[in-house]
Amino acid sequence: MSASLGSETYNLDRKAASKLLHVSVRTLDRYLKSKKLSSRVVDGRVWMDKGELKAFMDKKSGSVNVDSIDMSTPDLSIDVDVDNVDSSSQDVVHSMSTVRKVSKEKSPSGVYKKLFNELKEEVSEKQTRLEIANYRVGQLEAQLKNSIPLLEFHRENYEKKKKEQSLEGKIVEQGTVLARIKTQLKYEKFNKRIFLTILMVILALQPLWLLLIYR
């Protein structure tokens, strides 16, 4: 089918014209929109002049034998493939962002670190109190030796030592808790690294999967 208007013959539709120019239909539409090529609409279809297309090709890349073009060539799918790749890339970025967000929300590392810092401060405070208590015990021992009977001195000295042992036991216990938390933090970091490594491998293999799917 063709449409003849005046001295120009519009006998190529958009698909055939895109094959002739070796471009996609989308690129051809951009040429039409920018007035680089003319067209006519007949019965709802867009027709283009073969002579004008040949002149356009000569202007862009030199003379081309347009009559040797096979109009039965399958439709070009460059733009479609590019769109699919772009869409897939956006899906990969979105998936990575979602995985990172979920991993960050579910990770207990922040809780462990906070607990570790609190216990560390508490141990430091108890250590200071123990040092003060030892100093006071030394002072009391010197005072008791000179001011109270020996039996009373031993009784108070026993109570002071008992308190010291109690404080030391608490410090040892909390030191054990701190060591356990440190170990948990190390395992948490190690697990996170393994997770990130697996994620990077999956993301690295995704382009290959896409290539196999669209082949």
mmCIF file of N, CA and C in Angstrom, residues 55-188:
data_model
loop_
_atom_site.group_PDB
_atom_site.id
_atom_site.type_symbol
_atom_site.label_atom_id
_atom_site.label_comp_id
_atom_site.label_asym_id
_atom_site.label_seq_id
_atom_site.Cartn_x
_atom_site.Cartn_y
_atom_site.Cartn_z
ATOM 1 N N ALA A 55 17.928 9.979 0.672
ATOM 2 C CA ALA A 55 18.711 11.218 0.767
ATOM 3 C C ALA A 55 19.198 11.442 2.197
ATOM 4 N N PHE A 56 18.352 11.087 3.160
ATOM 5 C CA PHE A 56 18.747 11.244 4.563
ATOM 6 C C PHE A 56 19.918 10.326 4.908
ATOM 7 N N MET A 57 19.878 9.091 4.371
ATOM 8 C CA MET A 57 20.980 8.154 4.602
ATOM 9 C C MET A 57 22.261 8.633 3.939
ATOM 10 N N ASP A 58 22.140 9.159 2.701
ATOM 11 C CA ASP A 58 23.325 9.676 2.004
ATOM 12 C C ASP A 58 23.940 10.832 2.780
ATOM 13 N N LYS A 59 23.087 11.664 3.351
ATOM 14 C CA LYS A 59 23.574 12.817 4.102
ATOM 15 C C LYS A 59 24.304 12.387 5.371
ATOM 16 N N LYS A 60 23.818 11.298 6.049
ATOM 17 C CA LYS A 60 24.416 10.875 7.300
ATOM 18 C C LYS A 60 25.656 10.013 7.106
ATOM 19 N N SER A 61 25.628 9.088 6.172
ATOM 20 C CA SER A 61 26.760 8.152 6.068
ATOM 21 C C SER A 61 27.188 7.850 4.641
ATOM 22 N N GLY A 62 26.875 8.685 3.682
ATOM 23 C CA GLY A 62 27.286 8.451 2.297
ATOM 24 C C GLY A 62 26.226 7.679 1.542
ATOM 25 N N SER A 63 26.471 7.435 0.304
ATOM 26 C CA SER A 63 25.512 6.773 -0.566
ATOM 27 C C SER A 63 25.357 5.316 -0.172
ATOM 28 N N VAL A 64 24.105 4.840 -0.138
ATOM 29 C CA VAL A 64 23.798 3.462 0.219
ATOM 30 C C VAL A 64 22.835 2.909 -0.811
ATOM 31 N N ASN A 65 23.043 1.680 -1.238
ATOM 32 C CA ASN A 65 22.161 1.043 -2.208
ATOM 33 C C ASN A 65 20.911 0.568 -1.491
ATOM 34 N N VAL A 66 19.898 1.432 -1.455
ATOM 35 C CA VAL A 66 18.693 1.135 -0.683
ATOM 36 C C VAL A 66 17.872 0.030 -1.307
ATOM 37 N N ASP A 67 17.980 -0.192 -2.638
ATOM 38 C CA ASP A 67 17.164 -1.223 -3.271
ATOM 39 C C ASP A 67 17.587 -2.627 -2.863
ATOM 40 N N SER A 68 18.816 -2.757 -2.328
ATOM 41 C CA SER A 68 19.295 -4.086 -1.933
ATOM 42 C C SER A 68 18.855 -4.467 -0.535
ATOM 43 N N ILE A 69 18.160 -3.568 0.168
ATOM 44 C CA ILE A 69 17.711 -3.854 1.527
ATOM 45 C C ILE A 69 16.573 -4.868 1.502
ATOM 46 N N ASP A 70 16.676 -5.892 2.314
ATOM 47 C CA ASP A 70 15.626 -6.907 2.414
ATOM 48 C C ASP A 70 14.576 -6.447 3.407
ATOM 49 N N MET A 71 13.375 -6.153 2.895
ATOM 50 C CA MET A 71 12.310 -5.622 3.748
ATOM 51 C C MET A 71 11.715 -6.695 4.654
ATOM 52 N N SER A 72 12.105 -7.943 4.483
ATOM 53 C CA SER A 72 11.557 -9.006 5.332
ATOM 54 C C SER A 72 12.410 -9.277 6.549
ATOM 55 N N THR A 73 13.441 -8.419 6.770
ATOM 56 C CA THR A 73 14.304 -8.593 7.945
ATOM 57 C C THR A 73 13.458 -8.509 9.216
ATOM 58 N N PRO A 74 13.719 -9.370 10.178
ATOM 59 C CA PRO A 74 12.934 -9.301 11.440
ATOM 60 C C PRO A 74 13.070 -7.942 12.100
ATOM 61 N N ASP A 75 12.059 -7.623 12.888
ATOM 62 C CA ASP A 75 12.048 -6.313 13.567
ATOM 63 C C ASP A 75 13.279 -6.154 14.439
ATOM 64 N N LEU A 76 13.828 -4.921 14.409
ATOM 65 C CA LEU A 76 14.944 -4.607 15.304
ATOM 66 C C LEU A 76 14.421 -4.530 16.732
ATOM 67 N N SER A 77 15.221 -4.985 17.654
ATOM 68 C CA SER A 77 14.800 -4.996 19.065
ATOM 69 C C SER A 77 15.828 -4.359 19.966
ATOM 70 N N ILE A 78 16.663 -3.456 19.405
ATOM 71 C CA ILE A 78 17.729 -2.828 20.191
ATOM 72 C C ILE A 78 17.142 -2.063 21.359
ATOM 73 N N ASP A 79 16.169 -1.182 21.055
ATOM 74 C CA ASP A 79 15.611 -0.347 22.121
ATOM 75 C C ASP A 79 14.921 -1.195 23.175
ATOM 76 N N VAL A 80 14.242 -2.281 22.713
ATOM 77 C CA VAL A 80 13.547 -3.131 23.663
ATOM 78 C C VAL A 80 14.535 -3.805 24.591
ATOM 79 N N ASP A 81 15.661 -4.294 24.015
ATOM 80 C CA ASP A 81 16.682 -4.938 24.846
ATOM 81 C C ASP A 81 17.284 -3.953 25.819
ATOM 82 N N VAL A 82 17.550 -2.732 25.358
ATOM 83 C CA VAL A 82 18.122 -1.719 26.241
ATOM 84 C C VAL A 82 17.172 -1.411 27.380
ATOM 85 N N ASP A 83 15.861 -1.303 27.034
ATOM 86 C CA ASP A 83 14.879 -1.025 28.085
ATOM 87 C C ASP A 83 14.849 -2.158 29.106
ATOM 88 N N ASN A 84 14.926 -3.420 28.590
ATOM 89 C CA ASN A 84 14.904 -4.556 29.508
ATOM 90 C C ASN A 84 16.109 -4.558 30.421
ATOM 91 N N VAL A 85 17.300 -4.258 29.864
ATOM 92 C CA VAL A 85 18.519 -4.213 30.674
ATOM 93 C C VAL A 85 18.430 -3.104 31.700
ATOM 94 N N ASP A 86 17.937 -1.908 31.272
ATOM 95 C CA ASP A 86 17.786 -0.801 32.227
ATOM 96 C C ASP A 86 16.846 -1.183 33.356
ATOM 97 N N SER A 87 15.724 -1.820 32.964
ATOM 98 C CA SER A 87 14.755 -2.211 33.986
ATOM 99 C C SER A 87 15.350 -3.225 34.947
ATOM 100 N N SER A 88 16.124 -4.178 34.391
ATOM 101 C CA SER A 88 16.759 -5.185 35.242
ATOM 102 C C SER A 88 17.769 -4.559 36.173
ATOM 103 N N SER A 89 18.540 -3.571 35.658
ATOM 104 C CA SER A 89 19.529 -2.890 36.501
ATOM 105 C C SER A 89 18.858 -2.166 37.655
ATOM 106 N N GLN A 90 17.723 -1.517 37.350
ATOM 107 C CA GLN A 90 16.987 -0.835 38.415
ATOM 108 C C GLN A 90 16.483 -1.829 39.453
ATOM 109 N N ASP A 91 16.038 -3.034 38.992
ATOM 110 C CA ASP A 91 15.582 -4.056 39.934
ATOM 111 C C ASP A 91 16.715 -4.524 40.828
ATOM 112 N N VAL A 92 17.945 -4.673 40.242
ATOM 113 C CA VAL A 92 19.106 -5.109 41.027
ATOM 114 C C VAL A 92 19.427 -4.088 42.100
ATOM 115 N N VAL A 93 19.450 -2.775 41.711
ATOM 116 C CA VAL A 93 19.756 -1.713 42.676
ATOM 117 C C VAL A 93 18.718 -1.682 43.785
ATOM 118 N N HIS A 94 17.418 -1.829 43.385
ATOM 119 C CA HIS A 94 16.346 -1.813 44.391
ATOM 120 C C HIS A 94 16.471 -3.004 45.332
ATOM 121 N N SER A 95 16.801 -4.196 44.773
ATOM 122 C CA SER A 95 16.953 -5.388 45.599
ATOM 123 C C SER A 95 18.105 -5.236 46.582
ATOM 124 N N MET A 96 19.236 -4.662 46.109
ATOM 125 C CA MET A 96 20.400 -4.455 46.983
ATOM 126 C C MET A 96 20.048 -3.519 48.125
ATOM 127 N N SER A 97 19.317 -2.406 47.787
ATOM 128 C CA SER A 97 18.939 -1.441 48.817
ATOM 129 C C SER A 97 18.027 -2.078 49.849
ATOM 130 N N THR A 98 17.068 -2.925 49.368
ATOM 131 C CA THR A 98 16.137 -3.583 50.281
ATOM 132 C C THR A 98 16.855 -4.567 51.194
ATOM 133 N N VAL A 99 17.797 -5.361 50.622
ATOM 134 C CA VAL A 99 18.539 -6.344 51.423
ATOM 135 C C VAL A 99 19.363 -5.658 52.486
ATOM 136 N N ARG A 100 20.051 -4.546 52.093
ATOM 137 C CA ARG A 100 20.857 -3.811 53.074
ATOM 138 C C ARG A 100 19.993 -3.256 54.188
ATOM 139 N N LYS A 101 18.802 -2.716 53.825
ATOM 140 C CA LYS A 101 17.928 -2.126 54.832
ATOM 141 C C LYS A 101 17.437 -3.180 55.805
ATOM 142 N N VAL A 102 17.004 -4.352 55.277
ATOM 143 C CA VAL A 102 16.509 -5.430 56.130
ATOM 144 C C VAL A 102 17.617 -5.960 57.024
ATOM 145 N N SER A 103 18.832 -6.126 56.419
ATOM 146 C CA SER A 103 19.970 -6.619 57.202
ATOM 147 C C SER A 103 20.313 -5.677 58.333
ATOM 148 N N LYS A 104 20.262 -4.367 58.049
ATOM 149 C CA LYS A 104 20.600 -3.374 59.065
ATOM 150 C C LYS A 104 19.577 -3.365 60.183
ATOM 151 N N GLU A 105 18.270 -3.531 59.816
ATOM 152 C CA GLU A 105 17.218 -3.484 60.825
ATOM 153 C C GLU A 105 17.253 -4.720 61.734
ATOM 154 N N LYS A 106 17.609 -5.914 61.158
ATOM 155 C CA LYS A 106 17.563 -7.143 61.924
ATOM 156 C C LYS A 106 18.857 -7.435 62.665
ATOM 157 N N SER A 107 19.954 -6.765 62.347
ATOM 158 C CA SER A 107 21.243 -7.051 62.975
ATOM 159 C C SER A 107 21.247 -6.602 64.429
ATOM 160 N N PRO A 108 21.671 -7.500 65.362
ATOM 161 C CA PRO A 108 21.719 -7.133 66.795
ATOM 162 C C PRO A 108 23.027 -6.481 67.196
ATOM 163 N N SER A 109 23.884 -6.143 66.212
ATOM 164 C CA SER A 109 25.193 -5.578 66.553
ATOM 165 C C SER A 109 25.056 -4.311 67.382
ATOM 166 N N GLY A 110 24.105 -3.451 67.007
ATOM 167 C CA GLY A 110 23.921 -2.201 67.750
ATOM 168 C C GLY A 110 23.541 -2.453 69.198
ATOM 169 N N VAL A 111 22.683 -3.462 69.418
ATOM 170 C CA VAL A 111 22.258 -3.783 70.785
ATOM 171 C C VAL A 111 23.439 -4.302 71.592
ATOM 172 N N TYR A 112 24.236 -5.177 70.978
ATOM 173 C CA TYR A 112 25.400 -5.727 71.683
ATOM 174 C C TYR A 112 26.398 -4.637 72.035
ATOM 175 N N LYS A 113 26.638 -3.729 71.087
ATOM 176 C CA LYS A 113 27.601 -2.653 71.347
ATOM 177 C C LYS A 113 27.137 -1.761 72.492
ATOM 178 N N LYS A 114 25.845 -1.451 72.509
ATOM 179 C CA LYS A 114 25.307 -0.607 73.574
ATOM 180 C C LYS A 114 25.449 -1.297 74.927
ATOM 181 N N LEU A 115 25.094 -2.593 74.966
ATOM 182 C CA LEU A 115 25.210 -3.349 76.209
ATOM 183 C C LEU A 115 26.667 -3.451 76.649
ATOM 184 N N PHE A 116 27.561 -3.655 75.676
ATOM 185 C CA PHE A 116 28.991 -3.741 75.981
ATOM 186 C C PHE A 116 29.503 -2.448 76.606
ATOM 187 N N ASN A 117 29.123 -1.310 76.033
ATOM 188 C CA ASN A 117 29.566 -0.014 76.565
ATOM 189 C C ASN A 117 29.021 0.237 77.964
ATOM 190 N N GLU A 118 27.746 -0.140 78.176
ATOM 191 C CA GLU A 118 27.151 0.061 79.501
ATOM 192 C C GLU A 118 27.863 -0.785 80.562
ATOM 193 N N LEU A 119 28.128 -2.046 80.231
ATOM 194 C CA LEU A 119 28.818 -2.912 81.185
ATOM 195 C C LEU A 119 30.250 -2.458 81.423
ATOM 196 N N LYS A 120 30.877 -1.957 80.368
ATOM 197 C CA LYS A 120 32.249 -1.461 80.513
ATOM 198 C C LYS A 120 32.299 -0.282 81.475
ATOM 199 N N GLU A 121 31.330 0.640 81.347
ATOM 200 C CA GLU A 121 31.269 1.783 82.263
ATOM 201 C C GLU A 121 30.993 1.327 83.695
ATOM 202 N N GLU A 122 30.116 0.328 83.828
ATOM 203 C CA GLU A 122 29.780 -0.157 85.168
ATOM 204 C C GLU A 122 30.986 -0.830 85.823
ATOM 205 N N VAL A 123 31.741 -1.609 85.034
ATOM 206 C CA VAL A 123 32.946 -2.255 85.567
ATOM 207 C C VAL A 123 33.970 -1.214 85.988
ATOM 208 N N SER A 124 34.129 -0.167 85.149
ATOM 209 C CA SER A 124 35.080 0.896 85.487
ATOM 210 C C SER A 124 34.681 1.591 86.787
ATOM 211 N N GLU A 125 33.372 1.810 86.958
ATOM 212 C CA GLU A 125 32.891 2.456 88.182
ATOM 213 C C GLU A 125 33.142 1.572 89.405
ATOM 214 N N LYS A 126 32.879 0.267 89.279
ATOM 215 C CA LYS A 126 33.098 -0.641 90.404
ATOM 216 C C LYS A 126 34.583 -0.770 90.718
ATOM 217 N N GLN A 127 35.437 -0.717 89.685
ATOM 218 C CA GLN A 127 36.872 -0.777 89.911
ATOM 219 C C GLN A 127 37.349 0.428 90.716
ATOM 220 N N THR A 128 36.775 1.603 90.367
ATOM 221 C CA THR A 128 37.118 2.816 91.118
ATOM 222 C C THR A 128 36.667 2.705 92.571
ATOM 223 N N ARG A 129 35.456 2.194 92.754
ATOM 224 C CA ARG A 129 34.941 2.018 94.115
ATOM 225 C C ARG A 129 35.799 1.032 94.908
ATOM 226 N N LEU A 130 36.280 -0.021 94.229
ATOM 227 C CA LEU A 130 37.129 -1.003 94.901
ATOM 228 C C LEU A 130 38.452 -0.379 95.339
ATOM 229 N N GLU A 131 39.018 0.455 94.472
ATOM 230 C CA GLU A 131 40.273 1.118 94.828
ATOM 231 C C GLU A 131 40.077 2.055 96.025
ATOM 232 N N ILE A 132 38.950 2.780 96.021
ATOM 233 C CA ILE A 132 38.650 3.665 97.157
ATOM 234 C C ILE A 132 38.459 2.853 98.433
ATOM 235 N N ALA A 133 37.768 1.714 98.288
ATOM 236 C CA ALA A 133 37.529 0.860 99.456
ATOM 237 C C ALA A 133 38.842 0.322 100.015
ATOM 238 N N ASN A 134 39.751 -0.073 99.122
ATOM 239 C CA ASN A 134 41.060 -0.564 99.577
ATOM 240 C C ASN A 134 41.830 0.528 100.326
ATOM 241 N N TYR A 135 41.719 1.747 99.793
ATOM 242 C CA TYR A 135 42.407 2.860 100.456
ATOM 243 C C TYR A 135 41.828 3.101 101.848
ATOM 244 N N ARG A 136 40.510 3.049 101.942
ATOM 245 C CA ARG A 136 39.862 3.262 103.241
ATOM 246 C C ARG A 136 40.176 2.123 104.200
ATOM 247 N N VAL A 137 40.254 0.916 103.660
ATOM 248 C CA VAL A 137 40.611 -0.225 104.511
ATOM 249 C C VAL A 137 41.994 -0.028 105.109
ATOM 250 N N GLY A 138 42.917 0.454 104.278
ATOM 251 C CA GLY A 138 44.266 0.721 104.788
ATOM 252 C C GLY A 138 44.253 1.763 105.889
ATOM 253 N N GLN A 139 43.461 2.819 105.673
ATOM 254 C CA GLN A 139 43.362 3.845 106.711
ATOM 255 C C GLN A 139 42.742 3.288 107.984
ATOM 256 N N LEU A 140 41.674 2.502 107.821
ATOM 257 C CA LEU A 140 40.988 1.938 108.982
ATOM 258 C C LEU A 140 41.891 0.969 109.743
ATOM 259 N N GLU A 141 42.658 0.198 108.993
ATOM 260 C CA GLU A 141 43.568 -0.725 109.673
ATOM 261 C C GLU A 141 44.560 0.031 110.574
ATOM 262 N N ALA A 142 45.079 1.126 110.017
ATOM 263 C CA ALA A 142 46.022 1.924 110.823
ATOM 264 C C ALA A 142 45.335 2.516 112.043
ATOM 265 N N GLN A 143 44.086 2.966 111.861
ATOM 266 C CA GLN A 143 43.351 3.555 112.980
ATOM 267 C C GLN A 143 42.961 2.505 114.017
ATOM 268 N N LEU A 144 42.491 1.348 113.505
ATOM 269 C CA LEU A 144 42.013 0.315 114.425
ATOM 270 C C LEU A 144 43.137 -0.253 115.292
ATOM 271 N N LYS A 145 44.272 -0.366 114.706
ATOM 272 C CA LYS A 145 45.391 -0.915 115.481
ATOM 273 C C LYS A 145 45.728 -0.047 116.699
ATOM 274 N N ASN A 146 45.416 1.206 116.578
ATOM 275 C CA ASN A 146 45.778 2.133 117.656
ATOM 276 C C ASN A 146 44.603 2.534 118.535
ATOM 277 N N SER A 147 43.344 2.219 118.138
ATOM 278 C CA SER A 147 42.206 2.780 118.861
ATOM 279 C C SER A 147 41.230 1.762 119.406
ATOM 280 N N ILE A 148 41.211 0.528 118.926
ATOM 281 C CA ILE A 148 40.229 -0.450 119.411
ATOM 282 C C ILE A 148 40.951 -1.742 119.780
ATOM 283 N N PRO A 149 40.282 -2.592 120.556
ATOM 284 C CA PRO A 149 40.876 -3.878 120.926
ATOM 285 C C PRO A 149 41.183 -4.730 119.695
ATOM 286 N N LEU A 150 42.072 -5.638 119.854
ATOM 287 C CA LEU A 150 42.518 -6.469 118.733
ATOM 288 C C LEU A 150 41.384 -7.320 118.156
ATOM 289 N N LEU A 151 40.494 -7.844 119.000
ATOM 290 C CA LEU A 151 39.379 -8.665 118.529
ATOM 291 C C LEU A 151 38.430 -7.867 117.642
ATOM 292 N N GLU A 152 38.111 -6.666 118.089
ATOM 293 C CA GLU A 152 37.242 -5.804 117.286
ATOM 294 C C GLU A 152 37.906 -5.454 115.970
ATOM 295 N N PHE A 153 39.172 -5.256 116.010
ATOM 296 C CA PHE A 153 39.918 -4.946 114.794
ATOM 297 C C PHE A 153 39.821 -6.092 113.778
ATOM 298 N N HIS A 154 39.983 -7.314 114.261
ATOM 299 C CA HIS A 154 39.906 -8.466 113.359
ATOM 300 C C HIS A 154 38.499 -8.640 112.778
ATOM 301 N N ARG A 155 37.497 -8.374 113.609
ATOM 302 C CA ARG A 155 36.119 -8.513 113.114
ATOM 303 C C ARG A 155 35.836 -7.539 111.985
ATOM 304 N N GLU A 156 36.170 -6.275 112.198
ATOM 305 C CA GLU A 156 35.944 -5.270 111.157
ATOM 306 C C GLU A 156 36.816 -5.539 109.926
ATOM 307 N N ASN A 157 38.022 -5.995 110.190
ATOM 308 C CA ASN A 157 38.906 -6.310 109.073
ATOM 309 C C ASN A 157 38.335 -7.449 108.230
ATOM 310 N N TYR A 158 37.723 -8.424 108.898
ATOM 311 C CA TYR A 158 37.095 -9.541 108.195
ATOM 312 C C TYR A 158 35.926 -9.058 107.326
ATOM 313 N N GLU A 159 35.105 -8.163 107.886
ATOM 314 C CA GLU A 159 33.971 -7.635 107.124
ATOM 315 C C GLU A 159 34.442 -6.844 105.900
ATOM 316 N N LYS A 160 35.500 -6.073 106.070
ATOM 317 C CA LYS A 160 36.020 -5.297 104.945
ATOM 318 C C LYS A 160 36.533 -6.218 103.838
ATOM 319 N N LYS A 161 37.254 -7.263 104.258
ATOM 320 C CA LYS A 161 37.773 -8.196 103.261
ATOM 321 C C LYS A 161 36.645 -8.942 102.550
ATOM 322 N N LYS A 162 35.573 -9.222 103.328
ATOM 323 C CA LYS A 162 34.427 -9.897 102.724
ATOM 324 C C LYS A 162 33.781 -9.022 101.646
ATOM 325 N N LYS A 163 33.676 -7.721 101.943
ATOM 326 C CA LYS A 163 33.125 -6.789 100.958
ATOM 327 C C LYS A 163 34.028 -6.707 99.727
ATOM 328 N N GLU A 164 35.334 -6.696 99.970
ATOM 329 C CA GLU A 164 36.273 -6.647 98.851
ATOM 330 C C GLU A 164 36.116 -7.878 97.955
ATOM 331 N N GLN A 165 36.000 -9.037 98.601
ATOM 332 C CA GLN A 165 35.834 -10.264 97.827
ATOM 333 C C GLN A 165 34.533 -10.244 97.019
ATOM 334 N N SER A 166 33.486 -9.678 97.634
ATOM 335 C CA SER A 166 32.206 -9.573 96.932
ATOM 336 C C SER A 166 32.327 -8.678 95.702
ATOM 337 N N LEU A 167 32.988 -7.521 95.890
ATOM 338 C CA LEU A 167 33.189 -6.617 94.758
ATOM 339 C C LEU A 167 34.055 -7.256 93.681
ATOM 340 N N GLU A 168 35.117 -7.948 94.105
ATOM 341 C CA GLU A 168 35.986 -8.613 93.136
ATOM 342 C C GLU A 168 35.228 -9.693 92.363
ATOM 343 N N GLY A 169 34.351 -10.418 93.079
ATOM 344 C CA GLY A 169 33.550 -11.443 92.405
ATOM 345 C C GLY A 169 32.630 -10.838 91.359
ATOM 346 N N LYS A 170 32.016 -9.691 91.694
ATOM 347 C CA LYS A 170 31.143 -9.025 90.727
ATOM 348 C C LYS A 170 31.933 -8.550 89.509
ATOM 349 N N ILE A 171 33.147 -8.028 89.766
ATOM 350 C CA ILE A 171 33.974 -7.550 88.657
ATOM 351 C C ILE A 171 34.355 -8.709 87.737
ATOM 352 N N VAL A 172 34.732 -9.845 88.339
ATOM 353 C CA VAL A 172 35.084 -11.022 87.537
ATOM 354 C C VAL A 172 33.882 -11.498 86.729
ATOM 355 N N GLU A 173 32.709 -11.511 87.360
ATOM 356 C CA GLU A 173 31.501 -11.952 86.678
ATOM 357 C C GLU A 173 31.173 -11.045 85.495
ATOM 358 N N GLN A 174 31.259 -9.736 85.733
ATOM 359 C CA GLN A 174 30.954 -8.803 84.653
ATOM 360 C C GLN A 174 32.024 -8.844 83.563
ATOM 361 N N GLY A 175 33.291 -9.140 83.974
ATOM 362 C CA GLY A 175 34.335 -9.318 82.964
ATOM 363 C C GLY A 175 34.030 -10.500 82.067
ATOM 364 N N THR A 176 33.488 -11.563 82.650
ATOM 365 C CA THR A 176 33.092 -12.733 81.858
ATOM 366 C C THR A 176 31.978 -12.378 80.877
ATOM 367 N N VAL A 177 31.008 -11.585 81.359
ATOM 368 C CA VAL A 177 29.914 -11.144 80.485
ATOM 369 C C VAL A 177 30.453 -10.312 79.334
ATOM 370 N N LEU A 178 31.397 -9.418 79.638
ATOM 371 C CA LEU A 178 31.996 -8.593 78.588
ATOM 372 C C LEU A 178 32.716 -9.455 77.560
ATOM 373 N N ALA A 179 33.444 -10.459 78.029
ATOM 374 C CA ALA A 179 34.157 -11.349 77.108
ATOM 375 C C ALA A 179 33.180 -12.089 76.209
ATOM 376 N N ARG A 180 32.035 -12.521 76.789
ATOM 377 C CA ARG A 180 31.025 -13.216 75.998
ATOM 378 C C ARG A 180 30.425 -12.293 74.936
ATOM 379 N N ILE A 181 30.184 -11.044 75.316
ATOM 380 C CA ILE A 181 29.619 -10.082 74.360
ATOM 381 C C ILE A 181 30.612 -9.803 73.237
ATOM 382 N N LYS A 182 31.900 -9.691 73.593
ATOM 383 C CA LYS A 182 32.920 -9.483 72.561
ATOM 384 C C LYS A 182 32.914 -10.629 71.555
ATOM 385 N N THR A 183 32.799 -11.846 72.076
ATOM 386 C CA THR A 183 32.759 -13.017 71.189
ATOM 387 C C THR A 183 31.538 -12.970 70.282
ATOM 388 N N GLN A 184 30.380 -12.591 70.843
ATOM 389 C CA GLN A 184 29.166 -12.482 70.037
ATOM 390 C C GLN A 184 29.312 -11.422 68.952
ATOM 391 N N LEU A 185 29.960 -10.311 69.293
ATOM 392 C CA LEU A 185 30.184 -9.256 68.303
ATOM 393 C C LEU A 185 31.070 -9.748 67.168
ATOM 394 N N LYS A 186 32.102 -10.527 67.525
ATOM 395 C CA LYS A 186 32.982 -11.062 66.487
ATOM 396 C C LYS A 186 32.229 -11.991 65.549
ATOM 397 N N TYR A 187 31.390 -12.879 66.137
ATOM 398 C CA TYR A 187 30.603 -13.785 65.304
ATOM 399 C C TYR A 187 29.610 -13.018 64.440
ATOM 400 N N GLU A 188 29.026 -11.952 64.998
ATOM 401 C CA GLU A 188 28.069 -11.147 64.247
ATOM 402 C C GLU A 188 28.738 -10.496 63.044
#
